[in-house]
Amino acid sequence: MYKMIERKIIIEGEKKIVYGLQHEDGTVMENVSGNKKEVERMAERFTEMELAPCQLNDVLTDMVDTPEGYAQL
């Protein structure tokens, strides 16, 4: 099961919130997107697909490298 996580960062003096994913086994992928709804959708979809934590980085990389980006979820 995946869940969305939130982290506050400072970029050029401005506070921003970025979202990441965490698997129930403790695997974390931070700074996935600044779009909360997008990461929530990813967490739901990856949980439905039973995506293995060892595949998370590859899946996110593949998604970024396509014209549809994360919208393909």
Phi, psi and omega in degrees: 000134178254150172222157178279141173239160185232141179218138177264133178228165177242123178238119180050044176081358180253137177282133178229155174248130176238154185240147179223188182235144175227131176270156182297343178277358178103351177297131182233138171235105183272164173056045179286317183196158172269000182260107185299313182298323179298315181288325174300317179297319177299314181301316179296312184294315181294328176292315178302319182282351184055045180295127179289140180305328180291346179264348188303310182299316180297318181296314180296319179297315179299321181294319181293328183278004178251154180300328181285338181059218182288346182295343182290350176288000000 
